[in-house]
mmCIF file of N, CA and C in Angstrom:
data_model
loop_
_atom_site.group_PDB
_atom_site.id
_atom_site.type_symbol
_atom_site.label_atom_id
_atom_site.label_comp_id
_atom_site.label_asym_id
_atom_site.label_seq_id
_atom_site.Cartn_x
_atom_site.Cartn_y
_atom_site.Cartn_z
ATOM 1 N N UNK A 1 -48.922 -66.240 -95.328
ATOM 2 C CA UNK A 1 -49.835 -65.117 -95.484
ATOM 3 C C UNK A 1 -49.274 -63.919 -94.709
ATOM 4 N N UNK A 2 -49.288 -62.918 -95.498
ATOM 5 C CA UNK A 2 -48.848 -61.529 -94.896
ATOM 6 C C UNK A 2 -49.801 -61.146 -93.638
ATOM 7 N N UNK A 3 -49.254 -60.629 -92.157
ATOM 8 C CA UNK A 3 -49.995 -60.056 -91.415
ATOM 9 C C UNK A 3 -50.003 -59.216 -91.246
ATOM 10 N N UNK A 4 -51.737 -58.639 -90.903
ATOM 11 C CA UNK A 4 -51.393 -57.230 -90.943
ATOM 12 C C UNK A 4 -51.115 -56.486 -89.614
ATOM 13 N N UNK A 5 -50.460 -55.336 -90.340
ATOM 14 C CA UNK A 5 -50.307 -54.781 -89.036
ATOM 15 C C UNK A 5 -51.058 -53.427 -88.737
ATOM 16 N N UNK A 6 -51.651 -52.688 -87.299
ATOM 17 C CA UNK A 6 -52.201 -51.744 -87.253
ATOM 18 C C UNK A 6 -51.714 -50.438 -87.299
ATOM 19 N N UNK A 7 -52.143 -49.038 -87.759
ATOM 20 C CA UNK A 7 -51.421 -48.202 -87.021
ATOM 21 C C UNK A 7 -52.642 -47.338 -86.371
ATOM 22 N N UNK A 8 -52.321 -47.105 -84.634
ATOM 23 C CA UNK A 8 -53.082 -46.477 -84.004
ATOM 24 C C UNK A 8 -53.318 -45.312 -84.891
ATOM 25 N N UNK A 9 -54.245 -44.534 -85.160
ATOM 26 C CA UNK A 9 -54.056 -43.247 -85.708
ATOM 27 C C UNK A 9 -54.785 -42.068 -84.344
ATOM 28 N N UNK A 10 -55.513 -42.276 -82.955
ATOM 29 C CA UNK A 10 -55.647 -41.462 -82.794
ATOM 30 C C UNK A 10 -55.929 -42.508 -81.127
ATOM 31 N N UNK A 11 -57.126 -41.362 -80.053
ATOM 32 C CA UNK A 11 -57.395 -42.547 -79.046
ATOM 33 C C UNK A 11 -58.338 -41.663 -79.054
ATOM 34 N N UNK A 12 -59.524 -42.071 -78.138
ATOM 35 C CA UNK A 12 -60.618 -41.441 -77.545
ATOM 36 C C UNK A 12 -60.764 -41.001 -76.227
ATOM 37 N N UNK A 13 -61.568 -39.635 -75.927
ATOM 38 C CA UNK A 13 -61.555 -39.286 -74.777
ATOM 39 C C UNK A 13 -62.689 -38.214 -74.145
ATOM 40 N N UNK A 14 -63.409 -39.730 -73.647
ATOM 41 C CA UNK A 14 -65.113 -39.288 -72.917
ATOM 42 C C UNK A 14 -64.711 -39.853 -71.616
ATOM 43 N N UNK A 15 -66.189 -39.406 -71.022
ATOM 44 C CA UNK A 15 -66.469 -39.581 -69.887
ATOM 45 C C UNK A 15 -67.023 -41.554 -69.018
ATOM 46 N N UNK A 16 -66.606 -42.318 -70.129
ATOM 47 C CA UNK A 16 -67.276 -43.831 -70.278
ATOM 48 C C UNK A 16 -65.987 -44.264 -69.720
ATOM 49 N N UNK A 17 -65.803 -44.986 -68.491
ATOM 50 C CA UNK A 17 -64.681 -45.349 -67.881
ATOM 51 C C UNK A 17 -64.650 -47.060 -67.490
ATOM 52 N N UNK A 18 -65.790 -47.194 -67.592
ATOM 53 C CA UNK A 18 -66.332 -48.438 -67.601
ATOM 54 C C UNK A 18 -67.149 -49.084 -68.439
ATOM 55 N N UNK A 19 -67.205 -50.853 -68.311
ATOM 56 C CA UNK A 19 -67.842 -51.409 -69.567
ATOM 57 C C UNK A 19 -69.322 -51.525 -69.127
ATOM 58 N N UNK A 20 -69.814 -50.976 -67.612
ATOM 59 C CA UNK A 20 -70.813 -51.497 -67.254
ATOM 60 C C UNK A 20 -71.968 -49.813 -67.271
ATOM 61 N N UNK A 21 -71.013 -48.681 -67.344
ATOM 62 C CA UNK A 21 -71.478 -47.399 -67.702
ATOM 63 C C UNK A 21 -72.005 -47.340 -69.238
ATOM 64 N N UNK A 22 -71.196 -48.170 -70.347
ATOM 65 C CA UNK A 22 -71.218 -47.906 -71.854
ATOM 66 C C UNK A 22 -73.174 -48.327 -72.347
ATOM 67 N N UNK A 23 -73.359 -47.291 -72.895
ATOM 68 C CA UNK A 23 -74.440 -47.757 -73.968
ATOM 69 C C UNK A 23 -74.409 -48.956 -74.611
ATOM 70 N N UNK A 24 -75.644 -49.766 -74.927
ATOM 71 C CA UNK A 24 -75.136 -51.050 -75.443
ATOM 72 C C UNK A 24 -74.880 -51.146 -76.907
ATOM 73 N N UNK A 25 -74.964 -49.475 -77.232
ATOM 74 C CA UNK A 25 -74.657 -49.660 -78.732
ATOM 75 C C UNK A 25 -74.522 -47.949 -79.119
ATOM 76 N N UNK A 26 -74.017 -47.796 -80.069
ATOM 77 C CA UNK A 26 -73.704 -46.011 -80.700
ATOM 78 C C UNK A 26 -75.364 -45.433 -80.998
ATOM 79 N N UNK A 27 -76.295 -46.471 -81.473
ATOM 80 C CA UNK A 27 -77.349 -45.806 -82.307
ATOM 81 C C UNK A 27 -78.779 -45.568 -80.830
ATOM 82 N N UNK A 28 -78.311 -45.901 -79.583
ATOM 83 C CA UNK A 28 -78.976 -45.223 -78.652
ATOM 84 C C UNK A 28 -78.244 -44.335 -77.576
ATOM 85 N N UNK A 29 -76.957 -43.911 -77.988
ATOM 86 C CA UNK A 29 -76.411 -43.100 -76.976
ATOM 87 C C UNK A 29 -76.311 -41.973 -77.307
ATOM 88 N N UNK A 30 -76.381 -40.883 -76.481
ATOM 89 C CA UNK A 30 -76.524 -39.409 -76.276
ATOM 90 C C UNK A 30 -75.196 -38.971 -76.016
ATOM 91 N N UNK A 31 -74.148 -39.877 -75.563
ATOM 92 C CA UNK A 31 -72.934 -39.763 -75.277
ATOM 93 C C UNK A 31 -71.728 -38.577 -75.753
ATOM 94 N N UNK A 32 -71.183 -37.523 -75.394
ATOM 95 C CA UNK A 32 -70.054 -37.104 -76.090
ATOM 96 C C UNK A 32 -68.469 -37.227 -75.751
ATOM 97 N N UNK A 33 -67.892 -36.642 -76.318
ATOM 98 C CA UNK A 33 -66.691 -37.280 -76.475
ATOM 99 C C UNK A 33 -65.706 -36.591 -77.233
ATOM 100 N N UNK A 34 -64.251 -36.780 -77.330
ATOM 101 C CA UNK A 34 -63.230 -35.998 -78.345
ATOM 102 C C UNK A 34 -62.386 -37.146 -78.883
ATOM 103 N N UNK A 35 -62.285 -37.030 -80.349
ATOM 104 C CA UNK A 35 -61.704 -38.117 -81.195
ATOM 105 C C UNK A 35 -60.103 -37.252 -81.264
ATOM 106 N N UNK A 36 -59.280 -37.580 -80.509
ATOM 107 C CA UNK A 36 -58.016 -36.836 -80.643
ATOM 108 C C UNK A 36 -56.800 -37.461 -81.587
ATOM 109 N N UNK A 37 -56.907 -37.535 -83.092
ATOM 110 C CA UNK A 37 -56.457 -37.588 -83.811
ATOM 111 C C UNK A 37 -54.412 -37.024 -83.637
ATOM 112 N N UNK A 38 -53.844 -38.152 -83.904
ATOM 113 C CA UNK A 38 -52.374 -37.851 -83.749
ATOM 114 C C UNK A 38 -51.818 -36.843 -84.877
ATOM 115 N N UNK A 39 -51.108 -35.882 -84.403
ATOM 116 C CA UNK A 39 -50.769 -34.627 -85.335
ATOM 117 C C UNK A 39 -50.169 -35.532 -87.131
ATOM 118 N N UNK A 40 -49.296 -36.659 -86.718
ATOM 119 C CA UNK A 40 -49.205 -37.043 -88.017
ATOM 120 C C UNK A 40 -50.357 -37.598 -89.213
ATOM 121 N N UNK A 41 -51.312 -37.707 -88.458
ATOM 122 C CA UNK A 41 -53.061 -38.429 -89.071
ATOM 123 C C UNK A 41 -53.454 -37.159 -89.745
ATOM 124 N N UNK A 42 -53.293 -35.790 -89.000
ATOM 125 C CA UNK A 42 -54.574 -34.402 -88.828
ATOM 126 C C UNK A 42 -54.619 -34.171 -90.764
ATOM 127 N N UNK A 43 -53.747 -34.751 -91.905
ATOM 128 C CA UNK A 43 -54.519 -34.131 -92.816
ATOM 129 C C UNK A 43 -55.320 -34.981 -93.499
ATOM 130 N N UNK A 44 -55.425 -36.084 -92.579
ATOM 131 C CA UNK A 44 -56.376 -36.650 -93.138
ATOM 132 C C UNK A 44 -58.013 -36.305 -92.869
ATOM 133 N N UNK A 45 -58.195 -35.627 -91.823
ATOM 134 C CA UNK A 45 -59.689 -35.385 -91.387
ATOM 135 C C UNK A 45 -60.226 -34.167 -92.449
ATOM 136 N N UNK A 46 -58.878 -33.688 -93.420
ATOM 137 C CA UNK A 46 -59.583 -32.444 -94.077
ATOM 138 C C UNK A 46 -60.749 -33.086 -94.936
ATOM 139 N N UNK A 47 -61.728 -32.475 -95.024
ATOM 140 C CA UNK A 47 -62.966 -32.110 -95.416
ATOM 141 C C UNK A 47 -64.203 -32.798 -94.576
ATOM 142 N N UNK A 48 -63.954 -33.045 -93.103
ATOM 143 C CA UNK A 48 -65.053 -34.002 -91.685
ATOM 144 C C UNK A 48 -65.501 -31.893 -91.144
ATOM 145 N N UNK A 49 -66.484 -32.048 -91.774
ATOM 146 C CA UNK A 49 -67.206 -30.828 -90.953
ATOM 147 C C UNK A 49 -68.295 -31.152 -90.017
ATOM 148 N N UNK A 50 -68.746 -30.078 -88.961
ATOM 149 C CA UNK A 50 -69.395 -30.309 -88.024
ATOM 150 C C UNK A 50 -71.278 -30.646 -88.628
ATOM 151 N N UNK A 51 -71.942 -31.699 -88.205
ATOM 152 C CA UNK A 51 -72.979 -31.643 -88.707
ATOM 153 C C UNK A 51 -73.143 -33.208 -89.124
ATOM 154 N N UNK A 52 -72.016 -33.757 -89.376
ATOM 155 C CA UNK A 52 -71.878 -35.230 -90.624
ATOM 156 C C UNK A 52 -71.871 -35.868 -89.644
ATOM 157 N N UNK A 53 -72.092 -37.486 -90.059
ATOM 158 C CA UNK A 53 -71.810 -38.635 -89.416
ATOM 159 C C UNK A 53 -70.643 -39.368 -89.905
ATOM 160 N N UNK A 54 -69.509 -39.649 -89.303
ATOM 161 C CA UNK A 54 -68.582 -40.309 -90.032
ATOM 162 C C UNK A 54 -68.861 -41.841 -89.212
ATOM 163 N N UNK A 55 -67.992 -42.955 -89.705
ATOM 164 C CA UNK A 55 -67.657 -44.093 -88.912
ATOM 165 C C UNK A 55 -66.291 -44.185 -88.720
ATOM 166 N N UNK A 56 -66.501 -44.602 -87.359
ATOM 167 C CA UNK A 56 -65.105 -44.739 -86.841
ATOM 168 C C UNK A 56 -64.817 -46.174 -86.114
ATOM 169 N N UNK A 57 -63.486 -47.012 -86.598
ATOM 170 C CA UNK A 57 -62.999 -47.910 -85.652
ATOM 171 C C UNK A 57 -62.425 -47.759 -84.980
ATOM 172 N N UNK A 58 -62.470 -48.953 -84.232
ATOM 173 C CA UNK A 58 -61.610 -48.673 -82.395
ATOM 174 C C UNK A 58 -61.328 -50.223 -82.308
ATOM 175 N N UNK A 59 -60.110 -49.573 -81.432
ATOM 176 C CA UNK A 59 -59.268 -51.091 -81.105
ATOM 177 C C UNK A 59 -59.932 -51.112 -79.747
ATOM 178 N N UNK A 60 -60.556 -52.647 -79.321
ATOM 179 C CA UNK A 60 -60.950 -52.202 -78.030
ATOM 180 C C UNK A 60 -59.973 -52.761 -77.235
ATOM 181 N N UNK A 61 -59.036 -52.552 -76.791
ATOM 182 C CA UNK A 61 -57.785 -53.180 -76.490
ATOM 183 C C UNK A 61 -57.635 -53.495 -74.911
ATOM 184 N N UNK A 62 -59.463 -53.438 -74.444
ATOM 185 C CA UNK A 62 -59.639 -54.131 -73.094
ATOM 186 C C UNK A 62 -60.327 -55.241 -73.051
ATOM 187 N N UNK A 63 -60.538 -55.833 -74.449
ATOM 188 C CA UNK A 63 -61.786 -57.056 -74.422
ATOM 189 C C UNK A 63 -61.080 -57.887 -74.417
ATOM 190 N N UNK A 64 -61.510 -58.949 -73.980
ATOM 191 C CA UNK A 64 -60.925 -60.017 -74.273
ATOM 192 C C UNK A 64 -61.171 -60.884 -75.165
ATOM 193 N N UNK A 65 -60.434 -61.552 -75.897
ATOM 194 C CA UNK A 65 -60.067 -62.204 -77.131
ATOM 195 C C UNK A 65 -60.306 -63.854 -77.396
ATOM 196 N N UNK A 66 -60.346 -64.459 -76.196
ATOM 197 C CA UNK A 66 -60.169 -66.022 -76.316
ATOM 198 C C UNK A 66 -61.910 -66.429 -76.042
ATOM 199 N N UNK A 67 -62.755 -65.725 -76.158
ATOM 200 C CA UNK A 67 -64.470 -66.407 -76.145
ATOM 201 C C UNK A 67 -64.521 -66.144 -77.375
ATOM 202 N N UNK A 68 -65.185 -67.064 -77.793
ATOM 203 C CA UNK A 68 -66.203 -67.434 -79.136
ATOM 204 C C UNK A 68 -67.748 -67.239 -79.630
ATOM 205 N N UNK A 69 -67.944 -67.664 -78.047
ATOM 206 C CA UNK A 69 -69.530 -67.738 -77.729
ATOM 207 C C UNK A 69 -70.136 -66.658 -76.882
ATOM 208 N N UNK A 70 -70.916 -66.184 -76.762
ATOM 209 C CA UNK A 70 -71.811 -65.039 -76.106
ATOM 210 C C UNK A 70 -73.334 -65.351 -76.179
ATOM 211 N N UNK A 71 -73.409 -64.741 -74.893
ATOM 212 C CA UNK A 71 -75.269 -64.853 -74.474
ATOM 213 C C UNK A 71 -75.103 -63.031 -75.289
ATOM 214 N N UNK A 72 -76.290 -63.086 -76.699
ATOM 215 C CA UNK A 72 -76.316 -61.466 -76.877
ATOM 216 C C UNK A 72 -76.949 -60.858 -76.252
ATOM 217 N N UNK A 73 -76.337 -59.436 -75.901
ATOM 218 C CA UNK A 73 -76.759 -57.955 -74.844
ATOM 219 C C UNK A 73 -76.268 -58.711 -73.701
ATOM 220 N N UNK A 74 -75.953 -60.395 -73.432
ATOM 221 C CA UNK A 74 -75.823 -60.496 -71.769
ATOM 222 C C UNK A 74 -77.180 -61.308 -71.566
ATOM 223 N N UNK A 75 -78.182 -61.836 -72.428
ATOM 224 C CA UNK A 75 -79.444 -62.100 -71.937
ATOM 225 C C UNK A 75 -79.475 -63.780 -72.454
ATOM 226 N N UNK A 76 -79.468 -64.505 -71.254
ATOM 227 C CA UNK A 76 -79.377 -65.896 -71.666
ATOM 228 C C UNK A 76 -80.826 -66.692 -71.872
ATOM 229 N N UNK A 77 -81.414 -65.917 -72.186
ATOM 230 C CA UNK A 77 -82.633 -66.579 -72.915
ATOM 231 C C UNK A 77 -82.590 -67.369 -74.274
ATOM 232 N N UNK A 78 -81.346 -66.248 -74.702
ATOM 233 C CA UNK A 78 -81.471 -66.475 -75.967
ATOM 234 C C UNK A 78 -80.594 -67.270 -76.751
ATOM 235 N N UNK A 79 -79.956 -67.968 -75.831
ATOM 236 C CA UNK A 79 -78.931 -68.999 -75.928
ATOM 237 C C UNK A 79 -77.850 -68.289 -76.692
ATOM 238 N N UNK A 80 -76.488 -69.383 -75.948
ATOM 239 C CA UNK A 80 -75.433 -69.327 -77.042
ATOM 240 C C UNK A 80 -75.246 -68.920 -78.506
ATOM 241 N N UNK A 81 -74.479 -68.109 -78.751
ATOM 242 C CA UNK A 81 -74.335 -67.897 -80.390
ATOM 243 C C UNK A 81 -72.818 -67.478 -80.301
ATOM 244 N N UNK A 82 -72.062 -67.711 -81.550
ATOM 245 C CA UNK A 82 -70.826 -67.500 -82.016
ATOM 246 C C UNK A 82 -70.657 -65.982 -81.776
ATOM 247 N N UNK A 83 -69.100 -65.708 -81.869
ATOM 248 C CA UNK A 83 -69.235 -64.385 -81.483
ATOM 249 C C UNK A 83 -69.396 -63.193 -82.769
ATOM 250 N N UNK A 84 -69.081 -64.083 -83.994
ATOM 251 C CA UNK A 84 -69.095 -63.446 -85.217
ATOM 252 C C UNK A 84 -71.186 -62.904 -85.895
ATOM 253 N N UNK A 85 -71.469 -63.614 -84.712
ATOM 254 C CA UNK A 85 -73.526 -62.946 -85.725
ATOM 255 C C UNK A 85 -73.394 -62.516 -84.291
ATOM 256 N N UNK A 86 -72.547 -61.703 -83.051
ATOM 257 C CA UNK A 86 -73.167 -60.517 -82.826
ATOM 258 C C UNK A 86 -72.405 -59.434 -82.940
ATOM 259 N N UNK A 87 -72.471 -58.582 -81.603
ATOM 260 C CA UNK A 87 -71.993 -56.775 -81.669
ATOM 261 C C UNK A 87 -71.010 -57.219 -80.546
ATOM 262 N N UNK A 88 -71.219 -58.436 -79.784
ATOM 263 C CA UNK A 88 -70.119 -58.375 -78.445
ATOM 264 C C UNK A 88 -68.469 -58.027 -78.892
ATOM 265 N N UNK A 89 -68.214 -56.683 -77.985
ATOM 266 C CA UNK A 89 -66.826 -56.321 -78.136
ATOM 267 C C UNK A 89 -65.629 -57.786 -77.604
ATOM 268 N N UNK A 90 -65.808 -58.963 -77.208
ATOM 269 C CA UNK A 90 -65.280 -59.947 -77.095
ATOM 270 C C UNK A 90 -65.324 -60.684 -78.620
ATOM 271 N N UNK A 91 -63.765 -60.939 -79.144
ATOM 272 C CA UNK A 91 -63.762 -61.347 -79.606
ATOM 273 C C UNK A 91 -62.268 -61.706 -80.390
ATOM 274 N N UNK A 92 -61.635 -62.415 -81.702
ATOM 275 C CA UNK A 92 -60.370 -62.719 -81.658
ATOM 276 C C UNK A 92 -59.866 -61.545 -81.929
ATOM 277 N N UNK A 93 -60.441 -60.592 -83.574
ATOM 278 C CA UNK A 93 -59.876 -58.966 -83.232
ATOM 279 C C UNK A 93 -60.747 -58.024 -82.834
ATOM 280 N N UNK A 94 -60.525 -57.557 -81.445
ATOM 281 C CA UNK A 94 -61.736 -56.526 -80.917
ATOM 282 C C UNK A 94 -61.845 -55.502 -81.843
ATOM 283 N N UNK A 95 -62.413 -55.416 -82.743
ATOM 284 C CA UNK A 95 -62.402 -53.870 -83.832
ATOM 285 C C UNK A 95 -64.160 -53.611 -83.556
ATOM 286 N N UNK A 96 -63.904 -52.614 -83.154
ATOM 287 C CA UNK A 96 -65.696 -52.010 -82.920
ATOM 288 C C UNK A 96 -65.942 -51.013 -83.846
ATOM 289 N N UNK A 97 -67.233 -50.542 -84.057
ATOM 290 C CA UNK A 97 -67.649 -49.738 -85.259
ATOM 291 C C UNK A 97 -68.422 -48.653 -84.686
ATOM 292 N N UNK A 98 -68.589 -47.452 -84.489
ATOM 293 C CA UNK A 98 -68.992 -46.458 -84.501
ATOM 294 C C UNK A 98 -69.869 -45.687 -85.300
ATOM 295 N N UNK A 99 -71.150 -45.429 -85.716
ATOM 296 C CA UNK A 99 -71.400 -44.107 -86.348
ATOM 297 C C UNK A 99 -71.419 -42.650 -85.350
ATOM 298 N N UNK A 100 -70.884 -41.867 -85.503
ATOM 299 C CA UNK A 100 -70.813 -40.454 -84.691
ATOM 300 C C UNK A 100 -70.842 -39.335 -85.575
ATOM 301 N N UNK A 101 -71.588 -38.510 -84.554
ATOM 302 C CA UNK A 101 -71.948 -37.279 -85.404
ATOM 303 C C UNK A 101 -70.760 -36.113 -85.153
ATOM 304 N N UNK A 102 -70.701 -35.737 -85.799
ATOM 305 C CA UNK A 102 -69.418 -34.672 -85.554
ATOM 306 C C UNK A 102 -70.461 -33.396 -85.123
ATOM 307 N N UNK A 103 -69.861 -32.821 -84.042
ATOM 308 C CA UNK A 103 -70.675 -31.922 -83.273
ATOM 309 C C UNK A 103 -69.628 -30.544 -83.744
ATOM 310 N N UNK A 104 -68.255 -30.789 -83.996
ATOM 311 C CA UNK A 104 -67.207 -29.745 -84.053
ATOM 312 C C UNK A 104 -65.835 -30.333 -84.332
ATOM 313 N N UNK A 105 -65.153 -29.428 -85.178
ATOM 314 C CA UNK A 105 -63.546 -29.718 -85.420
ATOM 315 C C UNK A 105 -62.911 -28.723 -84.844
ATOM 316 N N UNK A 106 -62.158 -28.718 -84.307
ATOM 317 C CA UNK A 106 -60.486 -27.827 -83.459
ATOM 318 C C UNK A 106 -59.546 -28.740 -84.082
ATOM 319 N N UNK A 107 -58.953 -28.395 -85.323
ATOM 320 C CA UNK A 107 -57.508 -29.222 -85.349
ATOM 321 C C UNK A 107 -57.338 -30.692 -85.782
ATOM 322 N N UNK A 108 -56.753 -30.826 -84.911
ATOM 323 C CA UNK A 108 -56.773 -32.789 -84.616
ATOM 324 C C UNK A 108 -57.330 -33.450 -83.762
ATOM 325 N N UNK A 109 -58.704 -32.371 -83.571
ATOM 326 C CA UNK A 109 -59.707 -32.995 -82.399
ATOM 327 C C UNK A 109 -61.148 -32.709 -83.093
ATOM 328 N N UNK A 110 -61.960 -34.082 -82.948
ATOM 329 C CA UNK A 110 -63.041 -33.687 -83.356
ATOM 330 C C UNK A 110 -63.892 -34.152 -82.374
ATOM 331 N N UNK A 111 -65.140 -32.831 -81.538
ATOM 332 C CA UNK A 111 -66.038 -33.603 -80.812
ATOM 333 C C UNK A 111 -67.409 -34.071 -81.420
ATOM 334 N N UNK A 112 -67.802 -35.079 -80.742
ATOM 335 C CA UNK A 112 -68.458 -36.113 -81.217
ATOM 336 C C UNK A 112 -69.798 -36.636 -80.187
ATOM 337 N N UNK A 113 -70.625 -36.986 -80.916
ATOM 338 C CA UNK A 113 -72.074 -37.782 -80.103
ATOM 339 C C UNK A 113 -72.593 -39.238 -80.519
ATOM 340 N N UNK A 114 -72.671 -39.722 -79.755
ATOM 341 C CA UNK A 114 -72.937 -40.906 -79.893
ATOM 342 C C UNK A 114 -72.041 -42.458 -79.777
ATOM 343 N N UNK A 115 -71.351 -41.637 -78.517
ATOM 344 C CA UNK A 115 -70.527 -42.590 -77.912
ATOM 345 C C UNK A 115 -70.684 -43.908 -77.159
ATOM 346 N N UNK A 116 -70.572 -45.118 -77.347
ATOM 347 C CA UNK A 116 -70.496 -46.259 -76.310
ATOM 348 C C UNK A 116 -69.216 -47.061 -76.220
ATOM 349 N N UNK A 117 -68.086 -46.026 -76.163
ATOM 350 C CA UNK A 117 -66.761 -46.846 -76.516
ATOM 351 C C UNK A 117 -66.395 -45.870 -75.055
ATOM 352 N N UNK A 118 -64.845 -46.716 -74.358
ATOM 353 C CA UNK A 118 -64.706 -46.620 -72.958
ATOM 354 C C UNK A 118 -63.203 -45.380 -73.269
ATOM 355 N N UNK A 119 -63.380 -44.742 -72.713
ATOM 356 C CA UNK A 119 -62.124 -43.806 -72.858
ATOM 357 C C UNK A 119 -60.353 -44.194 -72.846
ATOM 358 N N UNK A 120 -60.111 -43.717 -73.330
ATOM 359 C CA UNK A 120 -58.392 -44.233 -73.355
ATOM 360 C C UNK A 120 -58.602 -45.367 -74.636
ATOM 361 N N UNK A 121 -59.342 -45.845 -75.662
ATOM 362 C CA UNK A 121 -59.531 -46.739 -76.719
ATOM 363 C C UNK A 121 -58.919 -45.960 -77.656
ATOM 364 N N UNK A 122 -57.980 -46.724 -78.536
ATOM 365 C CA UNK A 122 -57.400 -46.361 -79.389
ATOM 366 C C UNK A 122 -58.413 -45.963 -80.992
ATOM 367 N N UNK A 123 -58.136 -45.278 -81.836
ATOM 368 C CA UNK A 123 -58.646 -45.386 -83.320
ATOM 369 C C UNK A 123 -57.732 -45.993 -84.282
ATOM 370 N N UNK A 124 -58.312 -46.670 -84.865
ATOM 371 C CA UNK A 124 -57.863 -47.538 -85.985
ATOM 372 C C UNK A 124 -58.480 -46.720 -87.189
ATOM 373 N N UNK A 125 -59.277 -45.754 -87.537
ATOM 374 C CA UNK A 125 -59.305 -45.809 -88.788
ATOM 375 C C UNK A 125 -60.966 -44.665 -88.298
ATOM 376 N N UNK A 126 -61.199 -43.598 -89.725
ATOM 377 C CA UNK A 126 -62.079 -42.998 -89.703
ATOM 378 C C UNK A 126 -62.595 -43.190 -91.148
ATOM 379 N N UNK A 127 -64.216 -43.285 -90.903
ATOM 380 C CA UNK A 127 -64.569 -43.664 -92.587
ATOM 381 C C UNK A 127 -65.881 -42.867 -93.358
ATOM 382 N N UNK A 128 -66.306 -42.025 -93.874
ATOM 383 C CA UNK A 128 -67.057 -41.123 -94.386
ATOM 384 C C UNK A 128 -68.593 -42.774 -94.057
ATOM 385 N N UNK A 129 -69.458 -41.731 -93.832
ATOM 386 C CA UNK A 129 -70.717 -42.869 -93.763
ATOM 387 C C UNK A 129 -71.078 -43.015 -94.783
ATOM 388 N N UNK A 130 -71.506 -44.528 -94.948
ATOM 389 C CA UNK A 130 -72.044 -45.236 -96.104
ATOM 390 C C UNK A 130 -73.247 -44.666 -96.671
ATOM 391 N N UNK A 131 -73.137 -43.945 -97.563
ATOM 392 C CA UNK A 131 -74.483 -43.416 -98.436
ATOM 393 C C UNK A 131 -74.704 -42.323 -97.945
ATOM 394 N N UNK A 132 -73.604 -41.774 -97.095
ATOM 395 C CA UNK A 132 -73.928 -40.383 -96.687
ATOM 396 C C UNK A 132 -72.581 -39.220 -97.559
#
């Protein structure tokens, strides 16, 4: 089987320096941030105006990879579960999902709200929102 391979296309860069600062999710954070898109990516963002929600992936390329299992949010009430029925950034490929609002474009930078991803995280990929 062919593997795939990634190409970074950009990294992120907010004020979230830690995993214990991050929102526990995009759809309650107030968070902003700059999606700094690599000059060879920039024609791809043509037509991301300020106002939209796009989705964006991220390599989280500080999680770790070898757990399966997770207490979800961290709350062991609720027992063990696989890591695939939750949101935990632990897992075999850390790829996290984003919705963000585009607040503004400059270029090959777009700033953004609704951050819970840790700064210096790479982008894997930007995707027009579903049904938007």
């Amino acid at each position: 089987m062919e593997q795939p391979a990634l190409r970074i296309i950009g990294v992120l860069h907010g004020d979230i320096t830690d995993v214990g600062e991050a929102p526990r999710n995009f759809d309650i954070s107030d968070r902003t941030g700059t999606l700094e898109i690599f000059p060879e990516y920039q024609a791809g963002l043509e037509g991301i105006i300020a106002g939209q929600t796009i989705v964006v992936l991220f390599w989280l390329h500080r999680s770790n990879r070898d757990i399966l299992l997770v207490y979800p949010r961290g709350d062991r009430s609720q027992g063990l579960r696989g890591v695939f029925a939750t949101r935990s950034p632990v897992r075999p490929n850390p790829i996290a999902i984003s919705e963000l609002k585009v607040l503004a474009v400059d270029g090959n930078r777009l700033e953004v709200s609704g951050l819970d991803i840790l700064d210096g995280t790479p982008i894997i990929d930007i995707k027009k929102q579903l049904g938007g």
